[in-house]
Short mmCIF file of C-alpha atoms in Angstrom, two decimals:
data_model
loop_
_atom_site.label_atom_id
_atom_site.label_comp_id
_atom_site.label_asym_id
_atom_site.label_seq_id
_atom_site.Cartn_x
_atom_site.Cartn_y
_atom_site.Cartn_z
CA MET A 1 -218.57 -10.96 46.47
CA SER A 2 -221.58 -9.89 48.24
CA GLY A 3 -221.21 -7.96 51.43
CA THR A 4 -223.99 -9.98 53.08
CA LYS A 5 -222.75 -12.19 55.91
CA PRO A 6 -223.55 -15.92 55.62
CA GLN A 7 -226.33 -17.21 58.00
CA ARG A 8 -225.23 -19.51 60.86
CA LEU A 9 -227.04 -22.88 60.84
CA MET A 10 -228.48 -24.11 64.20
CA PRO A 11 -227.19 -27.52 65.14
CA ALA A 12 -229.72 -30.36 64.75
CA ASP A 13 -229.54 -31.27 68.41
CA SER A 14 -229.62 -28.02 70.29
CA GLY A 15 -229.15 -27.76 74.03
CA ILE A 16 -232.76 -26.64 74.49
CA GLU A 17 -234.14 -29.67 72.70
CA LYS A 18 -231.93 -31.92 74.79
CA LEU A 19 -233.25 -30.28 77.92
CA GLU A 20 -236.83 -30.66 76.72
CA ARG A 21 -236.33 -34.34 75.99
CA HIS A 22 -234.68 -34.86 79.35
CA VAL A 23 -237.52 -33.12 81.18
CA LYS A 24 -240.05 -35.15 79.20
CA ALA A 25 -238.25 -38.38 80.08
CA LEU A 26 -238.17 -37.41 83.74
CA MET A 27 -241.87 -36.60 83.68
CA GLU A 28 -242.68 -39.93 82.05
CA GLU A 29 -240.54 -41.72 84.59
CA LEU A 30 -242.20 -39.82 87.43
CA HIS A 31 -245.63 -40.65 86.00
CA PHE A 32 -244.65 -44.31 85.75
CA VAL A 33 -243.36 -44.32 89.33
CA ARG A 34 -246.54 -42.70 90.55
CA GLN A 35 -248.60 -45.27 88.67
CA GLU A 36 -246.54 -48.01 90.24
CA GLN A 37 -246.95 -46.47 93.69
CA ARG A 38 -250.70 -46.18 93.20
CA ARG A 39 -250.88 -49.76 91.93
CA ASP A 40 -248.95 -50.92 94.98
CA ALA A 41 -251.18 -48.85 97.24
CA LEU A 42 -254.26 -50.56 95.75
CA THR A 43 -252.87 -54.10 95.70
CA ASP A 44 -252.78 -56.85 98.31
CA SER A 45 -249.16 -57.93 98.44
CA LEU A 46 -249.87 -61.63 99.10
CA THR A 47 -252.56 -62.43 96.54
CA GLY A 48 -252.13 -59.68 93.94
CA LEU A 49 -255.80 -58.80 94.31
CA GLY A 50 -257.03 -55.32 95.03
CA ASN A 51 -257.17 -54.19 98.65
CA ARG A 52 -259.66 -52.11 100.62
CA LEU A 53 -258.62 -48.88 98.87
CA ALA A 54 -259.25 -50.55 95.52
CA LEU A 55 -262.69 -51.60 96.72
CA VAL A 56 -263.48 -48.03 97.77
CA ASP A 57 -262.40 -46.68 94.37
CA ALA A 58 -264.46 -49.28 92.53
CA PHE A 59 -267.50 -48.56 94.68
CA ILE A 60 -267.29 -44.79 94.10
CA GLU A 61 -267.07 -45.34 90.34
CA ALA A 62 -270.00 -47.77 90.34
CA ARG A 63 -272.08 -45.50 92.58
CA ASP A 64 -271.46 -42.52 90.31
CA ALA A 65 -272.53 -44.62 87.31
CA ALA A 66 -275.72 -45.63 89.15
CA ALA A 67 -276.44 -41.96 89.86
CA HIS A 68 -276.46 -41.43 86.08
CA GLY A 69 -278.89 -44.25 85.36
CA ALA A 70 -276.86 -47.45 85.59
CA VAL A 71 -277.95 -50.45 87.64
CA PRO A 72 -276.61 -50.19 91.23
CA PRO A 73 -273.59 -52.32 92.17
CA ALA A 74 -273.70 -55.38 94.40
CA LEU A 75 -271.18 -56.58 96.97
CA LEU A 76 -270.24 -60.14 97.81
CA LEU A 77 -268.39 -60.57 101.11
CA LEU A 78 -266.63 -63.89 101.63
CA ASN A 79 -265.05 -65.45 104.71
CA LEU A 80 -263.32 -68.84 104.74
CA ASP A 81 -264.86 -71.42 107.08
CA GLY A 82 -262.59 -72.71 109.82
CA PHE A 83 -259.54 -70.88 108.50
CA LYS A 84 -258.15 -69.94 111.91
CA ALA A 85 -258.06 -73.57 113.08
CA LEU A 86 -256.60 -74.63 109.75
CA LYS A 87 -253.86 -71.98 110.02
CA ASN A 88 -252.98 -73.12 113.53
CA SER A 89 -252.65 -76.74 112.41
CA ALA A 90 -251.07 -76.32 108.97
CA GLY A 91 -248.83 -73.32 109.65
CA HIS A 92 -248.45 -69.83 108.19
CA ALA A 93 -246.81 -70.87 104.92
CA ALA A 94 -249.62 -73.31 104.09
CA ALA A 95 -252.20 -70.72 105.11
CA ASP A 96 -250.66 -68.20 102.69
CA GLN A 97 -250.73 -70.81 99.93
CA ILE A 98 -254.42 -71.41 100.63
CA LEU A 99 -255.18 -67.69 100.43
CA VAL A 100 -253.35 -67.35 97.11
CA THR A 101 -255.24 -70.35 95.69
CA VAL A 102 -258.58 -69.04 96.94
CA ALA A 103 -257.82 -65.65 95.35
CA MET A 104 -257.12 -67.31 91.98
CA ARG A 105 -260.31 -69.37 92.16
CA ILE A 106 -262.47 -66.37 93.04
CA ARG A 107 -260.98 -64.39 90.16
CA SER A 108 -261.66 -67.29 87.78
CA ALA A 109 -265.33 -67.44 88.81
CA VAL A 110 -266.24 -63.77 88.35
CA ARG A 111 -266.73 -61.60 85.30
CA GLU A 112 -264.05 -59.46 83.70
CA ASN A 113 -265.29 -56.15 85.12
CA ASP A 114 -265.94 -57.47 88.65
CA VAL A 115 -263.43 -56.17 91.20
CA VAL A 116 -261.99 -58.86 93.47
CA THR A 117 -260.29 -57.65 96.66
CA ARG A 118 -258.80 -59.07 99.82
CA LEU A 119 -259.72 -57.03 102.89
CA GLY A 120 -257.36 -58.81 105.26
CA GLY A 121 -256.95 -62.21 106.88
CA ASP A 122 -259.30 -64.67 105.15
CA GLU A 123 -261.88 -62.05 104.14
CA PHE A 124 -262.47 -61.26 100.48
CA ALA A 125 -264.89 -58.87 98.78
CA VAL A 126 -266.13 -58.77 95.21
CA LEU A 127 -267.74 -55.60 93.88
CA LEU A 128 -270.02 -56.26 90.93
CA PRO A 129 -270.72 -53.02 89.01
CA ALA A 130 -274.20 -52.53 87.54
CA THR A 131 -275.42 -55.95 88.70
CA PRO A 132 -278.94 -56.91 89.80
CA GLN A 133 -279.34 -59.24 92.76
CA SER A 134 -280.23 -62.33 90.70
CA ARG A 135 -277.07 -62.07 88.63
CA ALA A 136 -274.95 -61.34 91.71
CA THR A 137 -276.39 -64.47 93.33
CA ALA A 138 -275.34 -66.52 90.32
CA VAL A 139 -271.79 -65.13 90.54
CA GLY A 140 -271.69 -65.92 94.26
CA ASN A 141 -272.76 -69.52 93.65
CA ARG A 142 -270.05 -69.86 90.97
CA ILE A 143 -267.49 -68.73 93.57
CA LEU A 144 -268.72 -71.36 96.04
CA ALA A 145 -268.49 -74.02 93.33
CA ALA A 146 -264.96 -72.90 92.42
CA LEU A 147 -263.88 -73.33 96.05
CA GLU A 148 -265.24 -76.88 96.38
CA PRO A 149 -262.23 -78.86 95.04
CA ASN A 150 -259.52 -79.67 97.55
CA ILE A 151 -256.45 -77.44 97.67
CA ASP A 152 -253.16 -79.33 97.21
CA LEU A 153 -250.59 -78.43 99.88
CA GLY A 154 -247.94 -80.92 98.81
CA ASN A 155 -248.00 -83.37 101.70
CA ASN A 156 -251.77 -83.25 101.97
CA SER A 157 -254.83 -81.52 100.59
CA ILE A 158 -257.62 -79.66 102.30
CA ARG A 159 -261.08 -78.45 101.45
CA CYS A 160 -261.69 -74.82 102.28
CA GLY A 161 -265.34 -73.80 102.10
CA ALA A 162 -266.63 -70.28 102.52
CA SER A 163 -269.62 -68.31 103.76
CA LEU A 164 -270.88 -65.52 101.51
CA GLY A 165 -273.04 -62.49 102.20
CA LEU A 166 -274.66 -60.48 99.40
CA ARG A 167 -275.93 -56.91 99.53
CA THR A 168 -277.11 -54.79 96.60
CA ALA A 169 -276.28 -51.11 97.03
CA GLU A 170 -278.95 -48.47 97.51
CA PRO A 171 -278.59 -44.72 96.80
CA HIS A 172 -277.97 -43.84 100.47
CA HIS A 173 -275.23 -46.42 100.95
CA SER A 174 -271.65 -45.61 101.78
CA ILE A 175 -269.05 -48.33 101.35
CA GLU A 176 -269.09 -48.79 105.13
CA ASP A 177 -272.87 -49.34 105.07
CA LEU A 178 -272.55 -51.84 102.24
CA LEU A 179 -269.77 -53.78 103.98
CA GLN A 180 -271.65 -53.85 107.28
CA GLU A 181 -274.84 -55.21 105.76
CA ALA A 182 -273.02 -57.75 103.59
CA ASP A 183 -271.19 -58.83 106.75
CA LEU A 184 -274.51 -59.39 108.56
CA ALA A 185 -275.63 -61.62 105.70
CA MET A 186 -272.32 -63.49 105.85
CA GLU A 187 -272.79 -64.10 109.58
CA GLU A 188 -276.23 -65.52 108.85
CA SER A 189 -274.59 -67.91 106.39
CA LYS A 190 -272.17 -69.11 109.07
CA ASN A 191 -274.97 -69.48 111.62
CA GLU A 192 -277.01 -71.61 109.22
CA GLY A 193 -274.28 -74.13 108.53
CA ARG A 194 -271.66 -72.34 106.42
CA ASN A 195 -270.60 -72.87 102.80
CA LYS A 196 -273.64 -71.07 101.45
CA LEU A 197 -274.70 -67.66 100.20
CA LYS A 198 -277.12 -65.47 102.12
CA VAL A 199 -278.75 -62.31 100.84
CA PHE A 200 -279.01 -59.40 103.28
CA ASP A 201 -282.39 -59.18 105.02
CA PRO A 202 -283.31 -55.78 106.52
CA ALA A 203 -284.93 -57.64 109.42
CA THR A 204 -281.47 -58.90 110.38
CA LEU A 205 -280.20 -55.34 110.69
CA HIS A 206 -283.22 -54.36 112.75
CA ALA A 207 -282.67 -57.34 115.04
CA ARG A 208 -278.99 -56.43 115.47
CA GLN A 209 -279.87 -52.81 116.26
CA LEU A 210 -282.50 -53.99 118.74
CA GLN A 211 -279.94 -56.33 120.28
CA ARG A 212 -277.49 -53.45 120.76
CA GLN A 213 -280.23 -51.41 122.39
CA ILE A 214 -281.16 -54.28 124.70
CA VAL A 215 -277.52 -54.83 125.66
CA GLY A 216 -277.10 -51.17 126.59
CA GLU A 217 -280.30 -51.15 128.60
CA LEU A 218 -279.50 -54.48 130.26
CA ARG A 219 -276.06 -53.29 131.31
CA GLU A 220 -277.72 -50.27 132.89
CA ALA A 221 -280.36 -52.52 134.48
CA ILE A 222 -277.66 -54.55 136.27
CA ARG A 223 -276.13 -51.38 137.68
CA SER A 224 -279.34 -49.60 138.65
CA ASP A 225 -281.36 -52.31 140.45
CA GLN A 226 -283.84 -52.94 137.65
CA LEU A 227 -283.26 -56.69 137.93
CA VAL A 228 -285.21 -58.67 140.51
CA LEU A 229 -285.19 -62.28 141.64
CA PHE A 230 -288.29 -64.44 141.96
CA TYR A 231 -288.16 -67.60 144.05
CA GLN A 232 -289.85 -70.99 143.56
CA PRO A 233 -289.83 -73.77 146.17
CA ILE A 234 -288.34 -77.24 145.72
CA VAL A 235 -290.11 -79.67 148.02
CA GLU A 236 -289.55 -83.10 149.58
CA LEU A 237 -292.36 -85.22 148.13
CA ALA A 238 -292.64 -87.43 151.21
CA THR A 239 -292.99 -84.63 153.80
CA GLY A 240 -293.93 -81.45 151.94
CA ARG A 241 -290.97 -79.71 153.57
CA ILE A 242 -289.12 -77.08 151.53
CA GLU A 243 -285.58 -78.24 150.79
CA GLY A 244 -284.55 -75.51 148.38
CA CYS A 245 -285.67 -72.61 146.29
CA GLU A 246 -284.66 -71.66 142.77
CA ALA A 247 -283.74 -68.03 142.09
CA LEU A 248 -285.19 -66.86 138.77
CA VAL A 249 -284.17 -63.49 137.36
CA ARG A 250 -286.65 -60.98 135.93
CA TRP A 251 -286.06 -57.56 134.40
CA ASN A 252 -288.31 -54.85 135.79
CA HIS A 253 -287.97 -52.51 132.80
CA PRO A 254 -288.96 -48.88 133.48
CA VAL A 255 -290.95 -48.70 130.23
CA HIS A 256 -291.90 -52.26 129.26
CA GLY A 257 -292.59 -53.62 132.74
CA LEU A 258 -291.61 -57.13 133.84
CA ILE A 259 -289.57 -58.91 131.16
CA MET A 260 -289.11 -62.69 131.39
CA PRO A 261 -285.61 -64.19 131.13
CA ASP A 262 -286.18 -65.96 127.80
CA GLN A 263 -286.39 -62.50 126.23
CA PHE A 264 -283.04 -61.18 127.46
CA ILE A 265 -280.86 -64.13 128.58
CA PRO A 266 -280.11 -65.21 124.96
CA VAL A 267 -279.00 -61.65 124.16
CA ALA A 268 -276.79 -61.59 127.26
CA GLU A 269 -275.24 -64.92 126.20
CA ALA A 270 -274.66 -63.80 122.62
CA THR A 271 -272.99 -60.54 123.61
CA GLY A 272 -270.84 -61.62 126.55
CA LEU A 273 -272.96 -59.84 129.15
CA ILE A 274 -274.05 -63.12 130.73
CA ALA A 275 -271.02 -63.21 133.07
CA GLU A 276 -271.89 -59.85 134.64
CA LEU A 277 -275.53 -60.86 134.89
CA GLY A 278 -274.56 -64.19 136.48
CA ARG A 279 -272.43 -62.48 139.13
CA TRP A 280 -275.35 -60.23 140.06
CA VAL A 281 -277.69 -63.23 140.41
CA LEU A 282 -275.12 -65.15 142.48
CA ARG A 283 -274.47 -62.36 144.98
CA THR A 284 -278.11 -61.30 145.25
CA ALA A 285 -279.40 -64.84 145.78
CA VAL A 286 -276.74 -65.75 148.34
CA GLY A 287 -277.36 -62.47 150.17
CA GLN A 288 -281.09 -63.20 150.25
CA LEU A 289 -280.50 -66.65 151.70
CA ARG A 290 -278.44 -65.11 154.51
CA HIS A 291 -281.23 -62.60 155.14
CA TRP A 292 -283.81 -65.40 155.51
CA ARG A 293 -281.57 -67.30 157.90
CA ASN A 294 -281.09 -64.18 160.03
CA ASN A 295 -284.78 -63.27 160.04
CA PRO A 296 -286.55 -64.73 163.12
CA ALA A 297 -289.73 -65.19 161.09
CA THR A 298 -288.04 -67.42 158.50
CA THR A 299 -285.00 -68.85 160.27
CA GLN A 300 -286.78 -72.17 160.94
CA ASN A 301 -286.57 -73.00 157.22
CA ASP A 302 -283.21 -74.61 156.51
CA PHE A 303 -282.99 -74.95 152.75
CA SER A 304 -280.51 -74.36 149.94
CA MET A 305 -280.44 -71.71 147.25
CA ARG A 306 -280.45 -72.90 143.61
CA ILE A 307 -279.16 -70.68 140.82
CA ASN A 308 -278.68 -71.31 137.11
CA VAL A 309 -275.18 -71.37 135.64
CA SER A 310 -274.38 -70.64 132.00
CA ALA A 311 -271.83 -72.23 129.69
CA ALA A 312 -269.89 -68.94 129.86
CA ASP A 313 -269.57 -69.36 133.64
CA LEU A 314 -267.93 -72.76 133.21
CA GLN A 315 -265.50 -71.24 130.72
CA SER A 316 -264.48 -68.49 133.15
CA LEU A 317 -261.38 -69.04 135.27
CA GLU A 318 -262.77 -66.56 137.84
CA PHE A 319 -266.12 -68.28 138.36
CA VAL A 320 -265.01 -70.63 141.15
CA ASP A 321 -263.48 -67.68 143.03
CA ASP A 322 -266.70 -65.67 142.52
CA VAL A 323 -268.73 -68.49 144.12
CA SER A 324 -266.29 -68.94 147.01
CA GLU A 325 -266.16 -65.20 147.74
CA ALA A 326 -269.95 -64.78 147.60
CA LEU A 327 -270.42 -67.56 150.16
CA ALA A 328 -267.64 -66.24 152.41
CA GLU A 329 -269.07 -62.72 152.41
CA GLU A 330 -272.39 -64.05 153.75
CA SER A 331 -270.76 -66.64 156.07
CA LEU A 332 -272.62 -69.48 154.36
CA THR A 333 -271.35 -73.02 153.92
CA PRO A 334 -270.87 -74.33 150.36
CA GLU A 335 -273.68 -76.85 150.94
CA SER A 336 -276.07 -73.87 151.10
CA LEU A 337 -275.70 -73.35 147.34
CA VAL A 338 -276.69 -75.60 144.43
CA LEU A 339 -275.64 -74.64 140.92
CA GLU A 340 -277.97 -75.77 138.14
CA LEU A 341 -276.20 -76.57 134.86
CA THR A 342 -278.04 -77.14 131.59
CA GLU A 343 -277.08 -80.15 129.47
CA SER A 344 -275.98 -77.85 126.67
CA ALA A 345 -273.58 -76.08 129.06
CA ILE A 346 -271.71 -79.24 129.99
CA ILE A 347 -272.13 -81.58 127.02
CA HIS A 348 -268.97 -80.28 125.30
CA ASN A 349 -266.94 -81.65 128.21
CA ASN A 350 -263.76 -79.73 127.35
CA GLU A 351 -260.77 -79.25 129.62
CA LEU A 352 -261.91 -75.94 131.12
CA ASP A 353 -265.40 -77.28 131.82
CA ARG A 354 -263.95 -80.31 133.59
CA TYR A 355 -261.55 -78.12 135.59
CA THR A 356 -264.34 -75.76 136.71
CA LEU A 357 -266.73 -78.59 137.63
CA ALA A 358 -264.01 -80.42 139.57
CA SER A 359 -263.07 -77.21 141.41
CA LEU A 360 -266.69 -76.50 142.32
CA HIS A 361 -267.09 -80.09 143.52
CA ARG A 362 -264.00 -79.76 145.74
CA LEU A 363 -265.37 -76.47 147.06
CA GLY A 364 -268.42 -78.38 148.27
CA VAL A 365 -271.30 -76.64 146.47
CA GLY A 366 -274.07 -78.79 145.04
CA LEU A 367 -274.08 -79.42 141.30
CA GLU A 368 -277.27 -80.29 139.45
CA ILE A 369 -278.02 -81.03 135.79
CA ASP A 370 -281.03 -78.90 134.85
CA ASP A 371 -283.75 -79.80 132.30
CA PHE A 372 -282.37 -83.32 131.99
CA GLY A 373 -283.77 -85.09 128.93
CA ALA A 374 -284.83 -81.90 127.16
CA GLY A 375 -281.83 -81.86 124.83
CA TYR A 376 -279.22 -84.56 124.47
CA SER A 377 -280.85 -87.10 126.78
CA SER A 378 -277.57 -88.90 127.22
CA MET A 379 -277.62 -91.19 130.24
CA GLY A 380 -274.02 -92.21 129.62
CA TYR A 381 -272.38 -89.11 131.08
CA LEU A 382 -274.36 -89.06 134.34
CA GLY A 383 -271.87 -91.21 136.19
CA LYS A 384 -268.85 -89.38 134.74
CA LEU A 385 -269.65 -85.85 135.91
CA PRO A 386 -269.07 -84.59 139.48
CA VAL A 387 -272.75 -83.73 139.95
CA ASP A 388 -275.08 -84.55 142.85
CA ARG A 389 -278.53 -84.14 141.38
CA VAL A 390 -280.54 -84.35 138.19
CA LYS A 391 -283.54 -82.12 137.57
CA VAL A 392 -285.77 -84.02 135.14
CA ASP A 393 -287.45 -81.88 132.48
CA ARG A 394 -291.14 -81.08 132.85
CA GLN A 395 -292.04 -82.81 129.56
CA PHE A 396 -291.86 -86.20 131.29
CA VAL A 397 -294.41 -85.24 133.96
CA LYS A 398 -297.00 -83.38 131.89
CA ASP A 399 -298.74 -86.55 130.59
CA LEU A 400 -298.63 -88.34 133.91
CA GLY A 401 -302.17 -89.55 134.64
CA LYS A 402 -303.20 -89.52 130.96
CA ASP A 403 -301.03 -92.36 129.68
CA PRO A 404 -301.06 -95.55 131.85
CA SER A 405 -297.57 -96.53 130.67
CA GLN A 406 -296.01 -93.19 131.60
CA LEU A 407 -295.48 -93.99 135.26
CA GLY A 408 -293.46 -97.11 134.41
CA PHE A 409 -291.31 -95.06 132.06
CA LEU A 410 -290.66 -92.48 134.78
CA ALA A 411 -289.81 -95.24 137.23
CA ALA A 412 -287.15 -96.47 134.79
CA ILE A 413 -285.66 -92.97 134.54
CA GLN A 414 -285.67 -92.68 138.33
CA GLU A 415 -283.87 -96.04 138.61
CA VAL A 416 -281.15 -94.91 136.20
CA ILE A 417 -280.64 -91.70 138.20
CA ARG A 418 -280.46 -93.65 141.45
CA SER A 419 -278.05 -96.22 139.98
CA CYS A 420 -275.68 -93.37 139.15
CA GLY A 421 -275.67 -92.36 142.80
CA LEU A 422 -277.64 -89.16 142.15
CA GLU A 423 -280.75 -87.52 143.53
CA GLY A 424 -283.64 -86.64 141.24
CA VAL A 425 -285.72 -83.47 141.24
CA TRP A 426 -288.85 -83.62 139.08
CA GLU A 427 -290.04 -80.43 137.38
CA GLY A 428 -293.49 -79.45 136.18
CA ILE A 429 -295.62 -80.95 138.98
CA GLU A 430 -299.00 -79.23 138.75
CA THR A 431 -301.40 -81.53 140.63
CA ALA A 432 -301.54 -83.53 143.85
CA GLU A 433 -302.05 -86.69 141.78
CA GLN A 434 -298.79 -86.12 139.90
CA ALA A 435 -296.93 -85.49 143.16
CA GLU A 436 -298.33 -88.68 144.72
CA ALA A 437 -297.57 -90.80 141.63
CA LEU A 438 -293.94 -89.65 141.64
CA ARG A 439 -293.63 -90.23 145.38
CA SER A 440 -294.98 -93.77 144.91
CA ILE A 441 -292.08 -94.73 142.59
CA GLY A 442 -289.44 -93.38 144.92
CA CYS A 443 -288.95 -89.86 143.58
CA ALA A 444 -287.65 -87.68 146.41
CA SER A 445 -288.05 -84.05 145.32
CA GLY A 446 -290.32 -81.99 143.13
CA GLN A 447 -290.91 -78.50 141.78
CA GLY A 448 -293.88 -76.98 140.00
CA TYR A 449 -296.99 -74.85 140.25
CA TYR A 450 -298.63 -77.37 142.60
CA PHE A 451 -296.16 -76.37 145.31
CA GLY A 452 -295.89 -72.72 144.32
CA ARG A 453 -295.32 -70.33 141.45
CA PRO A 454 -292.21 -68.13 141.31
CA LEU A 455 -292.80 -65.18 143.64
CA PRO A 456 -290.95 -61.92 144.33
CA GLU A 457 -288.92 -61.77 147.53
CA ALA A 458 -291.55 -60.09 149.72
CA GLU A 459 -294.31 -62.59 148.87
CA PHE A 460 -291.99 -65.59 149.13
CA THR A 461 -290.76 -64.36 152.53
CA GLU A 462 -294.37 -64.10 153.69
CA GLN A 463 -295.00 -67.71 152.67
CA LEU A 464 -291.86 -68.88 154.46
CA ALA A 465 -293.03 -67.14 157.62
CA ARG A 466 -296.53 -68.64 157.70
CA GLN A 467 -296.18 -72.21 156.42
CA THR A 468 -293.99 -75.25 156.99
CA VAL A 469 -295.67 -77.60 154.51
CA TRP A 470 -295.89 -77.07 150.75
CA PRO A 471 -298.45 -76.57 149.42
CA ALA A 472 -300.10 -74.90 152.40
#
């Protein structure tokens, strides 16, 4: 026998190999869990679409590809039309079902490599990698078509349209820039009637930036006495006596000079600044009326102050208190103030409007429909509103004297106003002949350049002091 010891054979399944396999299995399991966690982190739990993080990832990838020569990506931003009202009426469960259906339809309308995401609520975004604007527009229109059929909710079905905004990325864009500009385009779609696609227009961004600048400057103007009031007389046609004056706001801008209200009032209305502006006008005008009544040179003129009221004022629960407090602070009776309301401000006739108008009527201030006939021209609501006067739009007076039939037409309007128990004020009177023609058919009051142009306080005060008949 040989003296050499026999070699020991290693077992086929050594402890080290078992450990290696176990570690490998743990690593694979950990990798799988991490993949699952990442997938969950990138997924909208309701619809199964990607979420905002997924959109960011897709944008970074598409932007990097564009930096290496690929076509830039495009972004479609989608918002459902009237979804909030639908959710309130149908309930949360039905709203979720609608969102899931919309998600499926969007996904069915896009291409395989397009990334569909839900950003929250009823807002969806689709990133289209390497896609020119024309092709992105075609995809957007396919999405709109896919959303046209009614969505079955079991007991009923609803149609859920959408507004889309499209923006093609540029090299300087971040995802925030792209979303903001697609959102501006989407807002344009909603403003133009909804259920359509709008492509971003750089002019829209410039207008929005200009609007923000104007809002900031206007807020400062209210606080730093840049606003001024001009005053225009309202005159009794039979006597020439002043019975009221309308306060008209102007902005005395430190750089641009005197800015007319049609250039900044719409911005104030669109941005919610109109309420603050309206309070300033109310208090300044009422204070000025008290000053005229206290001034020995002007105290002989007993007339009312007229100020314009916005739709936002009627929707404010505090407005009636603001009016009452302003009058009380100056020890003026409610009859000293007439509030001029545009047709567009009151035509909606909702509960809050009716409450505010009724409260103002009980307070005792005058209420007047301004620019009557310029918009809705509805005679039917005259007798239903708690108003005292109607200011007839200037368009009805401008052809007086040129068309022989015009005076008869104006007489018919005046008769309707009178039959409703209201007084009429006629705007746009520019000649003595127009004033006399209106007086001859029973019109009581008038306003226009014939009697006087809007003047700043000092010049208007001077006129009040030296004349009792208008025009002088």
